[in-house]
JSON list of C-alpha atoms and ligand atoms in Angstrom, two decimals:
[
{"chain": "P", "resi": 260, "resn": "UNK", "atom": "CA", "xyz": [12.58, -33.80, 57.86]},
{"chain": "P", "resi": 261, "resn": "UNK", "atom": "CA", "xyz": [16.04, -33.12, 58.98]},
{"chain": "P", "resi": 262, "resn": "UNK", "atom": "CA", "xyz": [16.71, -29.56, 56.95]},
{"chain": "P", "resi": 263, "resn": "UNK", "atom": "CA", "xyz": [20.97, -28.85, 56.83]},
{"chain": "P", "resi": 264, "resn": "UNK", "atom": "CA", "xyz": [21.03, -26.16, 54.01]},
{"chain": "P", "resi": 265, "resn": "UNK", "atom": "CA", "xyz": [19.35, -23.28, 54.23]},
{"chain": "P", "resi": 266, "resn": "UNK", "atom": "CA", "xyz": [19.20, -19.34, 52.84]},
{"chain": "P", "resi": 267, "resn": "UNK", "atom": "CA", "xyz": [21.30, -16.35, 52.97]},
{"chain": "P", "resi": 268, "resn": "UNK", "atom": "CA", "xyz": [20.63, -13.67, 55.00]},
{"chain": "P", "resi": 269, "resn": "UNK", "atom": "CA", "xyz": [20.66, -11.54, 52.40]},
{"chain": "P", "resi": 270, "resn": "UNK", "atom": "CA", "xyz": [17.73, -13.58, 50.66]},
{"chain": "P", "resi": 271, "resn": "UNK", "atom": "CA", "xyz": [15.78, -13.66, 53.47]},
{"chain": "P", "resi": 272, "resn": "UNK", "atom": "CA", "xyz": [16.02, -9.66, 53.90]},
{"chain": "P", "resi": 273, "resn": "UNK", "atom": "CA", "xyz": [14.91, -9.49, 50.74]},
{"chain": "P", "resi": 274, "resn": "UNK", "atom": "CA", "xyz": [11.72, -11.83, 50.91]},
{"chain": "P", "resi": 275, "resn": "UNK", "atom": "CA", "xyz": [10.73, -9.91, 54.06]},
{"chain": "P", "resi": 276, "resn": "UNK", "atom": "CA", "xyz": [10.89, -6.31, 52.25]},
{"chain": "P", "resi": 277, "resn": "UNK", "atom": "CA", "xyz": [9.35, -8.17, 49.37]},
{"chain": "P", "resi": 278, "resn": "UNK", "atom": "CA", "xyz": [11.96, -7.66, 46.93]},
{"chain": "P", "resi": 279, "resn": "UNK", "atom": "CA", "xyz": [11.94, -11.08, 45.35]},
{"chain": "P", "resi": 280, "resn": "UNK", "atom": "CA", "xyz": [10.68, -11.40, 41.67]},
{"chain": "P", "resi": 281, "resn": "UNK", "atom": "CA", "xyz": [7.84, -13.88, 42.31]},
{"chain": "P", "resi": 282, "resn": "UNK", "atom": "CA", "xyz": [9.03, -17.09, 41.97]},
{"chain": "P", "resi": 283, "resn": "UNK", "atom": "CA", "xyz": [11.78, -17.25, 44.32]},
{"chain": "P", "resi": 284, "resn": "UNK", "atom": "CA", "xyz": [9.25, -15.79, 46.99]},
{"chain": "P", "resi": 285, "resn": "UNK", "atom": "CA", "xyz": [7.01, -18.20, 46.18]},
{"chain": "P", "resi": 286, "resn": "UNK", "atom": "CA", "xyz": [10.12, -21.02, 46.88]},
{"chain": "P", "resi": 287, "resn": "UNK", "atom": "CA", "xyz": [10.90, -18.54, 49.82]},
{"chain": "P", "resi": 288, "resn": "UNK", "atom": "CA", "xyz": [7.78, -19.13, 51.13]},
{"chain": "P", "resi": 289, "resn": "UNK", "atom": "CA", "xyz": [7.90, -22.92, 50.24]},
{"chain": "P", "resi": 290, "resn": "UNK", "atom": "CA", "xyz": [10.97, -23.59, 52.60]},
{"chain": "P", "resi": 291, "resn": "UNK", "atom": "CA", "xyz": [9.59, -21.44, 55.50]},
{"chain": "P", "resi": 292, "resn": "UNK", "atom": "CA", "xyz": [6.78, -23.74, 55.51]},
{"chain": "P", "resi": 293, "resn": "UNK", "atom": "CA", "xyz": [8.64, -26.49, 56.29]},
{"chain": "P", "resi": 294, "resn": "UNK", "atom": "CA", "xyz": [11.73, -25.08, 58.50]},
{"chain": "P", "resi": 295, "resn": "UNK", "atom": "CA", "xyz": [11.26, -23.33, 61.74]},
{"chain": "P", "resi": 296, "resn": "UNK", "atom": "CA", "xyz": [14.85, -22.44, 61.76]},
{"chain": "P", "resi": 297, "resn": "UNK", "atom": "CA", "xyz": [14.46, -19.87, 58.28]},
{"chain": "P", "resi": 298, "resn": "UNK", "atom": "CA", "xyz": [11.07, -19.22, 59.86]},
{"chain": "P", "resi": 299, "resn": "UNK", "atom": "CA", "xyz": [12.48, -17.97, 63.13]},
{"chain": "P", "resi": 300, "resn": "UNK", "atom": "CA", "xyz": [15.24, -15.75, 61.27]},
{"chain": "P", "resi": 301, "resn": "UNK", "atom": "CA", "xyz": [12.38, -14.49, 58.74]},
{"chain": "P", "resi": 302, "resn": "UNK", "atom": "CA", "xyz": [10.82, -12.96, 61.88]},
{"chain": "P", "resi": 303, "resn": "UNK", "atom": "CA", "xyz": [14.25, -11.28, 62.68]},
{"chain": "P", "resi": 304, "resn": "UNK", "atom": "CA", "xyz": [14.53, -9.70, 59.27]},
{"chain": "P", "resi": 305, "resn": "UNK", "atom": "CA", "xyz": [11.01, -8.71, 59.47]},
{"chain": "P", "resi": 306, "resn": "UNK", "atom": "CA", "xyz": [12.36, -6.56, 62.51]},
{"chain": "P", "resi": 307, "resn": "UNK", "atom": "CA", "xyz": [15.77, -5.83, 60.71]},
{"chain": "P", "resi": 308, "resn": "UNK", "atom": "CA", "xyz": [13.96, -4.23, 58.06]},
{"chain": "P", "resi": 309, "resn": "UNK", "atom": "CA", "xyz": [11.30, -2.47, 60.57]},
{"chain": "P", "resi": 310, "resn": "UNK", "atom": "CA", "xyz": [14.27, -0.50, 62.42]},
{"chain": "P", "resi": 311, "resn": "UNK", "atom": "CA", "xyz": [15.95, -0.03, 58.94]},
{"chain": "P", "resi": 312, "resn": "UNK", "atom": "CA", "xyz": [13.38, 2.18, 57.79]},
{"chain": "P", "resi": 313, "resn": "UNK", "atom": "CA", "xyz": [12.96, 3.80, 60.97]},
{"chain": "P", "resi": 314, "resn": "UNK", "atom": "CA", "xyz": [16.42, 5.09, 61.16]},
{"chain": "P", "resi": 315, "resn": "UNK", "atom": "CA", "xyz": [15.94, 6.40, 57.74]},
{"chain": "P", "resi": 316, "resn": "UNK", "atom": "CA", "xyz": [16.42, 10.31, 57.59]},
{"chain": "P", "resi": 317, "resn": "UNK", "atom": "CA", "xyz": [13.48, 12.43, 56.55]},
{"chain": "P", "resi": 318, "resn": "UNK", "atom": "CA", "xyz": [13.88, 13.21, 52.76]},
{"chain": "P", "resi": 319, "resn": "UNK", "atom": "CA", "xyz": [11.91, 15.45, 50.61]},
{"chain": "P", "resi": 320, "resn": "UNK", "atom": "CA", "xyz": [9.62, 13.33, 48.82]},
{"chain": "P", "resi": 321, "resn": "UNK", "atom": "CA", "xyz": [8.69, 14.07, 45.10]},
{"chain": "P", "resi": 322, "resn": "UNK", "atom": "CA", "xyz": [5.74, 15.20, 44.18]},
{"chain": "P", "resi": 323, "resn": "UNK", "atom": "CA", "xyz": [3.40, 11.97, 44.12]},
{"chain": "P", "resi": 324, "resn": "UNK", "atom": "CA", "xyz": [5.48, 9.99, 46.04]},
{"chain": "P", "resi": 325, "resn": "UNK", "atom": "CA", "xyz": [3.11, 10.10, 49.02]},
{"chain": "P", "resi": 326, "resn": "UNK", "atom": "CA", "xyz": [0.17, 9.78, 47.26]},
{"chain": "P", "resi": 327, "resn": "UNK", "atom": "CA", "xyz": [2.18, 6.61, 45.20]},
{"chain": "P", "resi": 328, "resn": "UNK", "atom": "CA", "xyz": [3.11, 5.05, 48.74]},
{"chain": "P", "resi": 329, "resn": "UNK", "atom": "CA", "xyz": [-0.37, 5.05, 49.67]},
{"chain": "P", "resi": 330, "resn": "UNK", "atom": "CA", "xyz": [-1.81, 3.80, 46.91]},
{"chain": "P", "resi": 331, "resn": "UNK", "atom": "CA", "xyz": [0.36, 0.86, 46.83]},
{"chain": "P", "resi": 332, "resn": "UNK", "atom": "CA", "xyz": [-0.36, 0.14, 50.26]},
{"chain": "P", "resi": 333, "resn": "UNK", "atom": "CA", "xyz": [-4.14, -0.05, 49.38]},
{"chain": "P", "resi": 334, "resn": "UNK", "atom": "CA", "xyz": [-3.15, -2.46, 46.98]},
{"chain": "P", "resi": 335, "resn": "UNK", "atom": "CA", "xyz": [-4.41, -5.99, 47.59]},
{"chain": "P", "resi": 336, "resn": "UNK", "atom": "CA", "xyz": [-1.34, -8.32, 49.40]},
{"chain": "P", "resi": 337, "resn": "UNK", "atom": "CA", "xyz": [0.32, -10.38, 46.70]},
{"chain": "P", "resi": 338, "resn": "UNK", "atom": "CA", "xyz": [-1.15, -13.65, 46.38]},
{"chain": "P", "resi": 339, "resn": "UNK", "atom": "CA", "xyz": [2.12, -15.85, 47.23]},
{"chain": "P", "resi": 340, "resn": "UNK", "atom": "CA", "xyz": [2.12, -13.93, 50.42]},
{"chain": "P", "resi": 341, "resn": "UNK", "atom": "CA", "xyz": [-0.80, -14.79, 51.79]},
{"chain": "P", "resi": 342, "resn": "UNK", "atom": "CA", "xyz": [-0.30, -18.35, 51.26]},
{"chain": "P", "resi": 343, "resn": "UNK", "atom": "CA", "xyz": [2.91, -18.30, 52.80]},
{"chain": "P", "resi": 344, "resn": "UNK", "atom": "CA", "xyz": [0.92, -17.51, 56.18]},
{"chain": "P", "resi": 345, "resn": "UNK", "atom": "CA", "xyz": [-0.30, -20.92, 55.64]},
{"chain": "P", "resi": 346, "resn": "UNK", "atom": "CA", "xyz": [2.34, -22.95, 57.71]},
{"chain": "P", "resi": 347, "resn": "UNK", "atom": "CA", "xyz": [1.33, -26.38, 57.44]},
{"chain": "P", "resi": 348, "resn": "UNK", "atom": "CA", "xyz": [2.96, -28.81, 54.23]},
{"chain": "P", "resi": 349, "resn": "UNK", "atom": "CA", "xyz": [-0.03, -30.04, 52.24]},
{"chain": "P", "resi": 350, "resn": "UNK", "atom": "CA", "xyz": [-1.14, -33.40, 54.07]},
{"chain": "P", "resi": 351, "resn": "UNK", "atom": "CA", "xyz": [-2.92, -34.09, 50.88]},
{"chain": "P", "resi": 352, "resn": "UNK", "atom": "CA", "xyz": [0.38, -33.56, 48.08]},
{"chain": "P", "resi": 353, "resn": "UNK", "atom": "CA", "xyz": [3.45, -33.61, 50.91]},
{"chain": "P", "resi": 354, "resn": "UNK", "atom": "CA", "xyz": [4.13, -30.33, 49.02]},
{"chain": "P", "resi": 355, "resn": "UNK", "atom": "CA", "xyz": [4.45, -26.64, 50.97]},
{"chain": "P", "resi": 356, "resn": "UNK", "atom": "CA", "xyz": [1.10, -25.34, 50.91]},
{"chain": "P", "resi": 357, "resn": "UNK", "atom": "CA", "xyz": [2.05, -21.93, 48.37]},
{"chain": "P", "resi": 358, "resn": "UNK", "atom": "CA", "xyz": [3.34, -24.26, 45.77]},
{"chain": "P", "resi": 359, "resn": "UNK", "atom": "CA", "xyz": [0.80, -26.94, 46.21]},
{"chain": "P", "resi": 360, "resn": "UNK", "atom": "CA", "xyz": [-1.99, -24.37, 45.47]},
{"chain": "P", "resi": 361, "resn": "UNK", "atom": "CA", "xyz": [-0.34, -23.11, 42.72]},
{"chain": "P", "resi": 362, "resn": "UNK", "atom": "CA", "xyz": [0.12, -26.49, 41.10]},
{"chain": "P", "resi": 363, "resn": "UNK", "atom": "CA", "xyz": [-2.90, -27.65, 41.91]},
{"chain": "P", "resi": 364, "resn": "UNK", "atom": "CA", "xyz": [-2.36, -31.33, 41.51]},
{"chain": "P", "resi": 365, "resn": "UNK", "atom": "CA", "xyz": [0.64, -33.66, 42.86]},
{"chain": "P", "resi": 366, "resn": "UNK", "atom": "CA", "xyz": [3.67, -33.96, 40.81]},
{"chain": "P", "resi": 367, "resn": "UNK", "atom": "CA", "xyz": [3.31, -36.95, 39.42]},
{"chain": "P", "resi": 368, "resn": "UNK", "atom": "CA", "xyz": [-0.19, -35.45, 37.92]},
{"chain": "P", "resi": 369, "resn": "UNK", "atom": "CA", "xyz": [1.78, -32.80, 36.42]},
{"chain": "P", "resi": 370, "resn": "UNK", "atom": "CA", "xyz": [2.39, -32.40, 32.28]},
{"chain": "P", "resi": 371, "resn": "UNK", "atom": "CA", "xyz": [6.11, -32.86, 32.49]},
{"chain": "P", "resi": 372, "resn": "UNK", "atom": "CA", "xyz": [8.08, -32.28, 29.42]},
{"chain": "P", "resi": 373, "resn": "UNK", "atom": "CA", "xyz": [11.12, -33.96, 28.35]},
{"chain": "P", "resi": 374, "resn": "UNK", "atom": "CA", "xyz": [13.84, -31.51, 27.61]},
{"chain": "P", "resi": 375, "resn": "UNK", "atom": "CA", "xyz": [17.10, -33.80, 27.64]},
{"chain": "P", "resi": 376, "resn": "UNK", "atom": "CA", "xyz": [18.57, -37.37, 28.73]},
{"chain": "P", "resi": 377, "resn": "UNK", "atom": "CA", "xyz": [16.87, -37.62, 31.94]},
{"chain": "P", "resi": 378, "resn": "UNK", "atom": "CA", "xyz": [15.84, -34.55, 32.61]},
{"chain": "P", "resi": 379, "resn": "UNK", "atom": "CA", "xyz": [12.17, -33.51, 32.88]},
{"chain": "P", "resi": 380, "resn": "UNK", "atom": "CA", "xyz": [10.53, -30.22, 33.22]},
{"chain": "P", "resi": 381, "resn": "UNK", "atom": "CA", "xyz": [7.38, -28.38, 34.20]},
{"chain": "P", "resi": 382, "resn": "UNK", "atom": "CA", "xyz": [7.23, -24.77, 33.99]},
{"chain": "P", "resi": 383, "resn": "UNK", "atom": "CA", "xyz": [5.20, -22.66, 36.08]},
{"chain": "P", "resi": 384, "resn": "UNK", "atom": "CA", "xyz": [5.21, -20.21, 33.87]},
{"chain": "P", "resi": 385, "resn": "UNK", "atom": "CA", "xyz": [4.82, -17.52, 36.25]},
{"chain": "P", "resi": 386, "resn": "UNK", "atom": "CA", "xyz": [4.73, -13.28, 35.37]},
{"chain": "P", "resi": 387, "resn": "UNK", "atom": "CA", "xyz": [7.84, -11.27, 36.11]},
{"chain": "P", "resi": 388, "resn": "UNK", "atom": "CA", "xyz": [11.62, -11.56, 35.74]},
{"chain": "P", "resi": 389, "resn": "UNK", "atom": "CA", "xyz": [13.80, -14.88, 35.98]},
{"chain": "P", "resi": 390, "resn": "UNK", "atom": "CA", "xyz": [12.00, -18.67, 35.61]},
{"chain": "P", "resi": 391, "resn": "UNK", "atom": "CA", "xyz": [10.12, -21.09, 37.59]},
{"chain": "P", "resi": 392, "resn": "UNK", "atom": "CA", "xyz": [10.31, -24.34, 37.54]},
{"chain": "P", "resi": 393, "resn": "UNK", "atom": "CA", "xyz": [10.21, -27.93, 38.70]},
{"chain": "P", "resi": 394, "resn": "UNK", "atom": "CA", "xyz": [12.85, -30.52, 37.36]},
{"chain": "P", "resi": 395, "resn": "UNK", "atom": "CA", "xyz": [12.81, -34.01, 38.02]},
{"chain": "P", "resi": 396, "resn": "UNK", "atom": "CA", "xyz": [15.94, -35.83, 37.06]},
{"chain": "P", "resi": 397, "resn": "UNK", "atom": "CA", "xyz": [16.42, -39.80, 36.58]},
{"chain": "P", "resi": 398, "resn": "UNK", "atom": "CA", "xyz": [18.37, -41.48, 39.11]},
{"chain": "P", "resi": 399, "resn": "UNK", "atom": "CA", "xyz": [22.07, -40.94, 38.96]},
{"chain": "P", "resi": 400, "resn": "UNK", "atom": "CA", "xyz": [21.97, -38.27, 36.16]},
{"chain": "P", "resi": 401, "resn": "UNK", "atom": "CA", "xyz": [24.07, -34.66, 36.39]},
{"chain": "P", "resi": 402, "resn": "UNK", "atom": "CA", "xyz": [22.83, -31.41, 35.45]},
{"chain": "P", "resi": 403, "resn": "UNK", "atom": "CA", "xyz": [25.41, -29.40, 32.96]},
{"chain": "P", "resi": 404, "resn": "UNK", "atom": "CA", "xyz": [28.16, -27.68, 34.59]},
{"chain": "P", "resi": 405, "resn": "UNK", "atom": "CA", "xyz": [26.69, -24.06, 34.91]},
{"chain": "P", "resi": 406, "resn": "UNK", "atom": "CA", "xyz": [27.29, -21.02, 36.59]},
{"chain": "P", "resi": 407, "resn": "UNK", "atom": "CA", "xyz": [24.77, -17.90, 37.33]},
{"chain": "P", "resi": 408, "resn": "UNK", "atom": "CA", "xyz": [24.33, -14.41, 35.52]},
{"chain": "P", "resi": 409, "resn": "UNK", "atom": "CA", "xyz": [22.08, -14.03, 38.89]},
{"chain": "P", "resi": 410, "resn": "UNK", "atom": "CA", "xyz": [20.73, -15.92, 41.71]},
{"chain": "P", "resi": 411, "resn": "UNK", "atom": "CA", "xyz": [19.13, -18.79, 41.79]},
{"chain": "P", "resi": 412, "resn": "UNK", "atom": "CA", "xyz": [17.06, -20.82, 44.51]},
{"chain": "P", "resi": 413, "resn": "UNK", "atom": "CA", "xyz": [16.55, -24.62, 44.61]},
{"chain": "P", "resi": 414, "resn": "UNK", "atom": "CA", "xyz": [14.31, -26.50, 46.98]},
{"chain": "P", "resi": 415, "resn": "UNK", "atom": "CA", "xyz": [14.47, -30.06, 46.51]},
{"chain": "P", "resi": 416, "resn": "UNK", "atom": "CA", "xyz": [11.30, -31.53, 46.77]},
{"chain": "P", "resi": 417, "resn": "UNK", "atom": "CA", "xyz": [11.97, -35.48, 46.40]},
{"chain": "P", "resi": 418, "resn": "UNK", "atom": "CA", "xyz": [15.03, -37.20, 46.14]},
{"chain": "P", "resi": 419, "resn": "UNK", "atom": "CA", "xyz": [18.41, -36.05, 46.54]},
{"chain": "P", "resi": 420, "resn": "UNK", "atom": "CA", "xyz": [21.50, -34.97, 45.07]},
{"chain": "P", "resi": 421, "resn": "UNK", "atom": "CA", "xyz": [24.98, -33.88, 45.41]},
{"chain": "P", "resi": 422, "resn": "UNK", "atom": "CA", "xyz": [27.47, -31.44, 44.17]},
{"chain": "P", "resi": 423, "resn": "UNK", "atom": "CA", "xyz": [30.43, -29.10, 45.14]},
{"chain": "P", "resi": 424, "resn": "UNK", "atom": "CA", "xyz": [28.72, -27.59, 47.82]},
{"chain": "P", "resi": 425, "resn": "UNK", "atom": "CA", "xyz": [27.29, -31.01, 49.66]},
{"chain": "P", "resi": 426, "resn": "UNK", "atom": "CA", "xyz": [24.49, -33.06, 49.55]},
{"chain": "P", "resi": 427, "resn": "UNK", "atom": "CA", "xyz": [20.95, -31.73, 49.50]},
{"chain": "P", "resi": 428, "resn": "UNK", "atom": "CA", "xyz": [17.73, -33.97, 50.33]},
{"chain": "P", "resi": 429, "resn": "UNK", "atom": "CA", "xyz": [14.19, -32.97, 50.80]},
{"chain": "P", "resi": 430, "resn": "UNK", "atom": "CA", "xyz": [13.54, -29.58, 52.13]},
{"chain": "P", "resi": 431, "resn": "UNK", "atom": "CA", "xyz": [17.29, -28.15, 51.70]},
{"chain": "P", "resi": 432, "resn": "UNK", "atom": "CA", "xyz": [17.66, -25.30, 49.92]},
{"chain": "P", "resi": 433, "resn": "UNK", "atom": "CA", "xyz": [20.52, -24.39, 47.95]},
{"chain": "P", "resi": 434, "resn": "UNK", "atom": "CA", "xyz": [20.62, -20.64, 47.28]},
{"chain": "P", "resi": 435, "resn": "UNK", "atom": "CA", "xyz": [23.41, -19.98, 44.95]},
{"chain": "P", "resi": 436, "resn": "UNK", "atom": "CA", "xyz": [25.01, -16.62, 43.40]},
{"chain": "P", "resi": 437, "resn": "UNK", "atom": "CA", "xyz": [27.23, -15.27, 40.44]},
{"chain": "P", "resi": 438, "resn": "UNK", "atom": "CA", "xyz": [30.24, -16.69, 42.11]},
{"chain": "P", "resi": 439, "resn": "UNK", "atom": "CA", "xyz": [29.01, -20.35, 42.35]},
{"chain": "P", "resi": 440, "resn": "UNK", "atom": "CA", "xyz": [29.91, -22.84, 38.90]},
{"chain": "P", "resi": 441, "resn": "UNK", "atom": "CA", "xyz": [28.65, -26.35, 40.04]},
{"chain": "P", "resi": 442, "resn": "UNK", "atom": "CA", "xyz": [27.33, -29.42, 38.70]},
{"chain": "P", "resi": 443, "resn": "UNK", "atom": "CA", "xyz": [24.24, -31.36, 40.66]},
{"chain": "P", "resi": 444, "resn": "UNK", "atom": "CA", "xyz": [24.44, -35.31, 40.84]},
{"chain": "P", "resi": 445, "resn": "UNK", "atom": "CA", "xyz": [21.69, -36.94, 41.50]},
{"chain": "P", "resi": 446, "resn": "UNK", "atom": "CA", "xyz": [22.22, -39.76, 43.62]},
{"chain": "P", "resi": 447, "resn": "UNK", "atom": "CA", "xyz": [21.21, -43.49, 42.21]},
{"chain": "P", "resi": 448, "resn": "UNK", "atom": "CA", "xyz": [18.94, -44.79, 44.52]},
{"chain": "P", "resi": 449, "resn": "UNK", "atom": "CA", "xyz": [15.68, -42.60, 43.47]},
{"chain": "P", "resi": 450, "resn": "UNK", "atom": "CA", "xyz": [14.87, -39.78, 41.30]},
{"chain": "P", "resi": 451, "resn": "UNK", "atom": "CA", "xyz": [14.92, -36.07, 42.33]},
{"chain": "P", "resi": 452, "resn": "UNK", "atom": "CA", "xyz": [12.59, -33.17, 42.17]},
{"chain": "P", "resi": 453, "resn": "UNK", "atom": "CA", "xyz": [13.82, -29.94, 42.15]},
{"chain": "P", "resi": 454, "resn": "UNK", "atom": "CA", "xyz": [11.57, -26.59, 42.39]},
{"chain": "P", "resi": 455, "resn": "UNK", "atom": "CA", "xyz": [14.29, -23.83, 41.19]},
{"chain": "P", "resi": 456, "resn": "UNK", "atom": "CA", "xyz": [13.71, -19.76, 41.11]},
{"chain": "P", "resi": 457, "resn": "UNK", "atom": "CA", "xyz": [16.30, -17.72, 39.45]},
{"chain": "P", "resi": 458, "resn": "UNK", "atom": "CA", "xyz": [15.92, -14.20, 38.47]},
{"chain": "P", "resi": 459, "resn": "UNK", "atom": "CA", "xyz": [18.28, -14.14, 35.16]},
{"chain": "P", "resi": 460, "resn": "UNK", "atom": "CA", "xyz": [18.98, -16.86, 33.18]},
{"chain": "P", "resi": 461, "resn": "UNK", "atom": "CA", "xyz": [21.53, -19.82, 33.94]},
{"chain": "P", "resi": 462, "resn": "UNK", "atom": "CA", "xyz": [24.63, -19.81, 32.47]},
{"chain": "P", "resi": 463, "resn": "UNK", "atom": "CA", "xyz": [26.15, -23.22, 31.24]},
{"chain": "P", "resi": 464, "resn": "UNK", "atom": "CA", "xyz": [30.38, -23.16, 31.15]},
{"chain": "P", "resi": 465, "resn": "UNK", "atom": "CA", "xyz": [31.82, -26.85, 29.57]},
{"chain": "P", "resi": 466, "resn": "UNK", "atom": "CA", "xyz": [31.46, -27.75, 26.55]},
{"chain": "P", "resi": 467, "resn": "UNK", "atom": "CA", "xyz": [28.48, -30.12, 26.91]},
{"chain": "P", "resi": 468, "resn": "UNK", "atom": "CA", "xyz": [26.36, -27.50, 29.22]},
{"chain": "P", "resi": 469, "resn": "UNK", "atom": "CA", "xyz": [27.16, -24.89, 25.85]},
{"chain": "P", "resi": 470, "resn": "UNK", "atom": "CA", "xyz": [25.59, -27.83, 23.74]},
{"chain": "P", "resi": 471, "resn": "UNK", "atom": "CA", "xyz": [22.79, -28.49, 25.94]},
{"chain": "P", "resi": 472, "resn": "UNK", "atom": "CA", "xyz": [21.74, -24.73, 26.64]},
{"chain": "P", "resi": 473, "resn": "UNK", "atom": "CA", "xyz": [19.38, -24.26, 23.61]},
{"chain": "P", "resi": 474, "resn": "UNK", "atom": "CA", "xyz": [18.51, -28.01, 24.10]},
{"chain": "P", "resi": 475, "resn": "UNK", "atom": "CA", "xyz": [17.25, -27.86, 27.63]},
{"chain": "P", "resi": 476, "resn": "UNK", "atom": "CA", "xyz": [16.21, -23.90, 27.48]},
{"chain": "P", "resi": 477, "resn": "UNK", "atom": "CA", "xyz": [17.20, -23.25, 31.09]},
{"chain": "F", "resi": 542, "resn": "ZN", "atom": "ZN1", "xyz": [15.72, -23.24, 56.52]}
]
């Protein structure tokens, strides 16, 4: 797998303090699986943050703030970030191993729904704020023009596609923020698979994407 686009390192930060509403640390975790590179830099946040909260000055604490702290660090890890220990893709799927036990079948087993020309979707469904979700896109087809309210994450997980910002193939990430407006090609010789995270919803800008918004639902 020969991996060219990869995350922020502001969204890595936030993954390692655990800041990520669930879905994009479950795609978080997704990517590490398969990149050593993120992997090597998620161990240098891991640190970043470490010394961040060491050089924090003492503060009066609230009344139950202690007892709050504690309590939460009794609480059992969150389930996506266990899995993301797992470091191996899925031999069985060719998925990363935290979204391949979370799907629990291989895409093509999955109920896909149609939701506009050429576009398919599957939505994990997942608690918490933003959306989840797998697309898979026909051959040659482009997504709406959009741009973000917030920040979204894409892994691509078969296939590939192009927009302003280059071409993305199987295990790039594109990680994409308020100030981003593009439009994803697919390119024609196979269809793509995307696995996208956002934590607000998408905006669409032309004319077409403002058509297709309560069409599509994104
Ligand atoms: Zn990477």
């Amino acid at each position: 797998m020969n991996i060219r686009h990869h995350f922020d390192d502001a969204t890595l930060l936030a993954y390692s303090s655990g800041s990520l509403p669930r879905g994009m640390s479950l795609l978080v975790g997704s990517h590490l699986c398969w990149c050593e590179e993120c992997r090597g830099r998620a161990r240098q946040a891991d640190c970043v943050g470490g010394e961040l909260l060491e050089e924090i000055e003492p503060a009066e604490l609230e009344v139950g703030t202690l007892e709050t702290l504690m309590a939460r660090l009794d609480d059992a890890e969150p389930e996506v970030s266990k899995q993301v220990a797992v470091a191996d893709a899925n031999p069985d799927s060719g998925l990363p191993a935290p979204l391949a036990s979370i799907l629990g079948k291989p895409l093509d087993a999955l109920e896909w729904r149609r939701i506009g020309y050429g576009v398919q979707q599957y939505d994990l469904k997942l608690e918490g704020p933003g959306a989840t979700r797998l697309l898979r896109i026909a051959p040659g087809v482009s997504v709406p023009h959009h741009s973000h309210k917030g920040n979204e994450l894409t892994l691509i997980l078969r296939g590939s596609y192009s927009d302003e910002l280059g071409r993305f193939c199987v295990g790039d990430v594109a990680d994409v923020d308020t100030e981003v407006n593009h439009q994803p090609i697919v390119d024609t010789d196979q269809e793509c698979i995307c696995f996208i995270a956002t934590d607000a919803p998408l905006r669409f800008t032309g004319l077409m994407g403002r058509l297709a918004q309560p069409f599509i639902g994104l």
